[in-house]
Every structure is written in structure tokens, then in C-alpha cells.
PDB file of C-alpha atoms in Angstrom:
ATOM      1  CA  UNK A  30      77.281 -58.646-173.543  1.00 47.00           C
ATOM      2  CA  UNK A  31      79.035 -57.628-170.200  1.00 65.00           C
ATOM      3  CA  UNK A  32      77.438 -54.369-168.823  1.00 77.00           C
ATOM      4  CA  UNK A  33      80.635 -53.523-167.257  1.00 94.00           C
ATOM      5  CA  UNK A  34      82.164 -51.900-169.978  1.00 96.00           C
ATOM      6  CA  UNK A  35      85.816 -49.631-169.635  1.00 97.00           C
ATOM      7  CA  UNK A  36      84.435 -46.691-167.791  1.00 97.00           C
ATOM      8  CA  UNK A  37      81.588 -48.284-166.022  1.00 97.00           C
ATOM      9  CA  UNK A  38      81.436 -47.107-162.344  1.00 96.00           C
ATOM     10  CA  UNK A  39      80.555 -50.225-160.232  1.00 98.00           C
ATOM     11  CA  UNK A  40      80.014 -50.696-156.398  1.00 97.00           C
ATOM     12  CA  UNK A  41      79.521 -53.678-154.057  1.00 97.00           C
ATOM     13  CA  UNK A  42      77.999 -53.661-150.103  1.00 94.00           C
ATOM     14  CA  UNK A  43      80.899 -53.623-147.549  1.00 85.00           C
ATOM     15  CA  UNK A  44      80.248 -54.134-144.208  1.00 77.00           C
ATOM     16  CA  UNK A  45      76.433 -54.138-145.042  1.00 77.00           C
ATOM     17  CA  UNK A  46      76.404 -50.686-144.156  1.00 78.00           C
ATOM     18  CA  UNK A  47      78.486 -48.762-147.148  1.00 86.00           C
ATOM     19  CA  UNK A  48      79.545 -48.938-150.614  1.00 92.00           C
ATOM     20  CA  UNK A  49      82.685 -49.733-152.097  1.00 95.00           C
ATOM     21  CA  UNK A  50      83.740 -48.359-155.472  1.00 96.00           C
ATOM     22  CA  UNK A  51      85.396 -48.868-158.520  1.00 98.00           C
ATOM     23  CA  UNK A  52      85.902 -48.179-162.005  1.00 98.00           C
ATOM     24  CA  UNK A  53      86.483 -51.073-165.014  1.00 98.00           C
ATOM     25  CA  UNK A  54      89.999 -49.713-166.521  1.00 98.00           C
ATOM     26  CA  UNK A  55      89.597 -53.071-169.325  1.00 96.00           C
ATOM     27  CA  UNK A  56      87.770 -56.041-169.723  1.00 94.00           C
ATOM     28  CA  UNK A  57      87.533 -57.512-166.365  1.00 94.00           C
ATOM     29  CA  UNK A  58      89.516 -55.192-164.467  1.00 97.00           C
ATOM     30  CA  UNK A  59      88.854 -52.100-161.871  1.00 98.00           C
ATOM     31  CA  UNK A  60      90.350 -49.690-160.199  1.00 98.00           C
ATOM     32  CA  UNK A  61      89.816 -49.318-156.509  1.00 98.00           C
ATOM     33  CA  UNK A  62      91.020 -48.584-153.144  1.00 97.00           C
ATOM     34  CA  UNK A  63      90.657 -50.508-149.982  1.00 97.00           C
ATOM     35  CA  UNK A  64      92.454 -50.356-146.728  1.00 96.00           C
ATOM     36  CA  UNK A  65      94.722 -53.353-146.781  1.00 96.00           C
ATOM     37  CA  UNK A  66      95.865 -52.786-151.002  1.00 97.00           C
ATOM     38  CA  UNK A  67      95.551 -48.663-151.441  1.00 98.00           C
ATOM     39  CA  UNK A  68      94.824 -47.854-154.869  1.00 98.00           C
ATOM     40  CA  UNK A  69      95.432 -50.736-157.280  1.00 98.00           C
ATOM     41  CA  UNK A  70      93.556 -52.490-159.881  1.00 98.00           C
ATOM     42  CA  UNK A  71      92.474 -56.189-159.804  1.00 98.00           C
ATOM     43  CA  UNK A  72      89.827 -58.385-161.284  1.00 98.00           C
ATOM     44  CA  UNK A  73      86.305 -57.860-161.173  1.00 97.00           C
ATOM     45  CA  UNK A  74      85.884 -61.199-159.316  1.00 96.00           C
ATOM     46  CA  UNK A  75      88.538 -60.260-156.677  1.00 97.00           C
ATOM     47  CA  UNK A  76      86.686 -56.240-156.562  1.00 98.00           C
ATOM     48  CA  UNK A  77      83.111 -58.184-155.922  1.00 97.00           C
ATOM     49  CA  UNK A  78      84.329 -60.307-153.311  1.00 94.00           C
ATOM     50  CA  UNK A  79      81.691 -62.559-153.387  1.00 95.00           C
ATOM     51  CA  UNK A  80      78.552 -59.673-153.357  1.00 95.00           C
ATOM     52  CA  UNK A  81      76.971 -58.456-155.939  1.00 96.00           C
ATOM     53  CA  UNK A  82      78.262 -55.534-158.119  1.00 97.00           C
ATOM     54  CA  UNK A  83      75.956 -52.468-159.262  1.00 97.00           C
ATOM     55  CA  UNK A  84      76.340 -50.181-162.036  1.00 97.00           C
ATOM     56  CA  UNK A  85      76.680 -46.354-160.410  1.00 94.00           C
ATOM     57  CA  UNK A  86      77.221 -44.642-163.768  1.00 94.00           C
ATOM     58  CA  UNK A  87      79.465 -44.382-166.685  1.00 95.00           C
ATOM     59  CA  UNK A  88      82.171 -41.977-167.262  1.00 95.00           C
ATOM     60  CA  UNK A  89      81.098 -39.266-170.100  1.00 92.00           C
ATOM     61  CA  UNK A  90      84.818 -38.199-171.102  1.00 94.00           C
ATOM     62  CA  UNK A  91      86.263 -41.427-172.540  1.00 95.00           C
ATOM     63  CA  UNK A  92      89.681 -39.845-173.290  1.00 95.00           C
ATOM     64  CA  UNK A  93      90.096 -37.645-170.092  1.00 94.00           C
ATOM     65  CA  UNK A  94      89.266 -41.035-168.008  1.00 96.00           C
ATOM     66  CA  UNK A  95      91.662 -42.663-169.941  1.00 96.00           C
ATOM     67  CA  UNK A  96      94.461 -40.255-169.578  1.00 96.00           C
ATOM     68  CA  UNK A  97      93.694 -40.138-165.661  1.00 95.00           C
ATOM     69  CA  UNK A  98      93.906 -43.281-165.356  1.00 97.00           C
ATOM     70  CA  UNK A  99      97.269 -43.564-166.629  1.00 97.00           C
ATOM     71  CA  UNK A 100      98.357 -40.636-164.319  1.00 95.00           C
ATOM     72  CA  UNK A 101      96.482 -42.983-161.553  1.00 96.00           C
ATOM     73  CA  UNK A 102      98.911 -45.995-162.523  1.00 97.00           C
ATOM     74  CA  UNK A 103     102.244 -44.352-161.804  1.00 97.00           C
ATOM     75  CA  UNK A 104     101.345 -42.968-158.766  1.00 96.00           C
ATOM     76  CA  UNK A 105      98.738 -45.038-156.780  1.00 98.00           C
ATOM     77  CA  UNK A 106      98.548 -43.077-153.101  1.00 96.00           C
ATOM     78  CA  UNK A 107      97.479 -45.908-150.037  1.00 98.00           C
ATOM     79  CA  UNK A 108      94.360 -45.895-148.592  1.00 96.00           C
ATOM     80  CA  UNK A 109      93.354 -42.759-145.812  1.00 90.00           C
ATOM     81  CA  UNK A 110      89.647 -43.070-144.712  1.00 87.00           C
ATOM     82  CA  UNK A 111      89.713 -39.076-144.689  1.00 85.00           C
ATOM     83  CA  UNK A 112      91.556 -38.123-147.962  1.00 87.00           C
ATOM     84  CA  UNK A 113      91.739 -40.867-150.089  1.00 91.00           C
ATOM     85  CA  UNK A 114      89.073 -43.890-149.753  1.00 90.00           C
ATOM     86  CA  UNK A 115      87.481 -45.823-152.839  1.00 91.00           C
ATOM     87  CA  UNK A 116      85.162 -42.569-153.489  1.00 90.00           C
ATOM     88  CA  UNK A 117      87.961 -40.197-153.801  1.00 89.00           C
ATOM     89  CA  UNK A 118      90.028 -42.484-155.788  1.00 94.00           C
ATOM     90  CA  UNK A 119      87.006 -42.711-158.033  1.00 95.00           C
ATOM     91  CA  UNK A 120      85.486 -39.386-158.495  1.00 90.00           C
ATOM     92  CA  UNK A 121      88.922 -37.851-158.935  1.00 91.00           C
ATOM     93  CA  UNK A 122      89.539 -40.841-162.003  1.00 92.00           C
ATOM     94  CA  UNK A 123      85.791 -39.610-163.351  1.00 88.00           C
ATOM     95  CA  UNK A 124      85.324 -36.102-162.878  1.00 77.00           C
ATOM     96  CA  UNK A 125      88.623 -34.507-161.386  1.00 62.00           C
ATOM     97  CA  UNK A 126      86.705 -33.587-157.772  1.00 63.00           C
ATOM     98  CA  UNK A 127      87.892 -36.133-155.167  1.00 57.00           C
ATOM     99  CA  UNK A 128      84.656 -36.504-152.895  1.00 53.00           C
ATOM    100  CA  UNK A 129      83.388 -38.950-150.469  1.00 62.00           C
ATOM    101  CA  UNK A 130      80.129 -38.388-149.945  1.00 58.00           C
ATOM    102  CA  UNK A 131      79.382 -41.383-147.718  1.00 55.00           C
ATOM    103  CA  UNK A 132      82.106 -40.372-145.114  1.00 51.00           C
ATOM    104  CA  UNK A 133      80.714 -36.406-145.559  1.00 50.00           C
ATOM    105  CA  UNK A 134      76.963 -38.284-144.557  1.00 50.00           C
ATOM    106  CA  UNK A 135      78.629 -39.807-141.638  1.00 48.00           C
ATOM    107  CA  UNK A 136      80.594 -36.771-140.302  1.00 50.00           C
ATOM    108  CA  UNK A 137      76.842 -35.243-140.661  1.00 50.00           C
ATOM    109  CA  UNK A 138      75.456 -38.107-138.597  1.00 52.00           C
ATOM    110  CA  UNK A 139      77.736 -38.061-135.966  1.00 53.00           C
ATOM    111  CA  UNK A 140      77.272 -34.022-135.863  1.00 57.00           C
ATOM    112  CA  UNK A 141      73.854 -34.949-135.005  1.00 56.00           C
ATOM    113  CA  UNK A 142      74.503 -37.319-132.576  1.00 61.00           C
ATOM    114  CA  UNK A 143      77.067 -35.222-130.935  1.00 64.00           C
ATOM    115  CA  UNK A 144      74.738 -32.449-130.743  1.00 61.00           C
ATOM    116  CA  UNK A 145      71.661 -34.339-129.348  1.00 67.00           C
ATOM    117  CA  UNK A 146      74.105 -35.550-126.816  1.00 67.00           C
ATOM    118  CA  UNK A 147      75.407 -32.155-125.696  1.00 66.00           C
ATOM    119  CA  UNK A 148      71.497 -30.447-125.982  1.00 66.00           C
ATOM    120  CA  UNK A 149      70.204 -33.829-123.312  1.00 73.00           C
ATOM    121  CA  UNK A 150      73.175 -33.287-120.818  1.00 70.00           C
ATOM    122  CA  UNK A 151      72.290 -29.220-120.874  1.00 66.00           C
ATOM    123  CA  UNK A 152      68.733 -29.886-120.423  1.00 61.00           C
ATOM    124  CA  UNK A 153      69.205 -32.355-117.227  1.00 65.00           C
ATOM    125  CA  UNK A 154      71.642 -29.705-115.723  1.00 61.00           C
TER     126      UNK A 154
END
């Protein structure tokens, strides 16, 4: 039996440093967003691109996924790194809060970096 059932939330590696993510909308199809398509749906080979694909979750409202996702299909937005990247796209399709909690981890990171940056060049003054 195929584990990724309508609903299932999958992700692959991209750049071997972040996840991309998707949801299966049928048999062997997802729902994504990447930079060069915006928000579409294709098959699960074309979504894997050639890495392996991990199981995230599951959706826990069948119907309100299913209802969403037919709002999704007459208006798929284009890709935005900031407001609408393969998180958003999914967590608004799962639980109506668009998030991206990789790109909040990064904005953290480079926070950090920033500040350890500013705090050296104050101390050497």
C-alpha cells in the first residue's frame, strides 16, 4: 500500500540545507510551491525530484483540506520566499495559519549573526 495517501504531508531535501513541502491532493499527485512553477500540483515523481520523500504528517480535517484545496485550485498565488513559499502554501491548505517556520529559523539566525557582528566591531572600538 502507498503511504502517501490524499492528505499526507510529504517533504524532500532541497539544496541539502532545507525542506521542501507538499501535500498528496490524489493518488500520485501534490500540491506545492517552488520558485520557477508557484503553486501548482504535479506528480509525486516530478515533487521528489530524484530525493527521497518523507512523511511530515497527515491532515486531521479530511473535508476542510478538501474544500481548501479546491479554493487553492482557482487561485494558485506564485512563489514569494517571504509570504508565500512551499510552507505557507502548505500549512494554510492543512490548518488555515500560513507559516514558514524554516525561513522564521533563518531570520533568527541571521539576527544572531548580525548581532555578534555589531557586539565584535563595538568591542574593538
Amino acid at each position: 500500500m502507498n503511504a502517501f495517501t490524499v492528505g499526507t504531508i510529504i517533504a524532500r531535501t532541497k539544496a541539502g540545507v532545507a525542506e521542501h513541502v507538499g501535500v498528496v491532493t490524489a493518488p500520485n499527485l501534490v500540491l506545492h510551491n517552488t520558485p520557477t512553477r508557484g503553486e501548482h500540483e504535479s506528480s509525486l515523481a516530478e515533487f521528489a525530484a530524484g530525493s527521497p520523500v518523507t512523511i511530515k504528517g497527515r491532515v486531521r480535517d479530511m473535508i476542510s483540506f478538501m474544500h481548501r484545496v479546491w479554493r487553492k485550485r482557482q487561485n494558485l498565488r506564485p512563489y514569494d520566499l517571504v509570504s508565500n513559499n512551499c510552507e505557507h502554501t502548505i500549512s494554510a491548505l492543512t490548518d488555515e495559519q500560513p507559516s514558514s517556520p524554516q525561513l522564521q529559523a533563518w531570520g533568527f539566525v541571521f539576527l544572531v549573526i548580525i548581532g555578534i557582528v555589531t557586539l565584535t566591531r563595538v568591542g574593538t572600538k
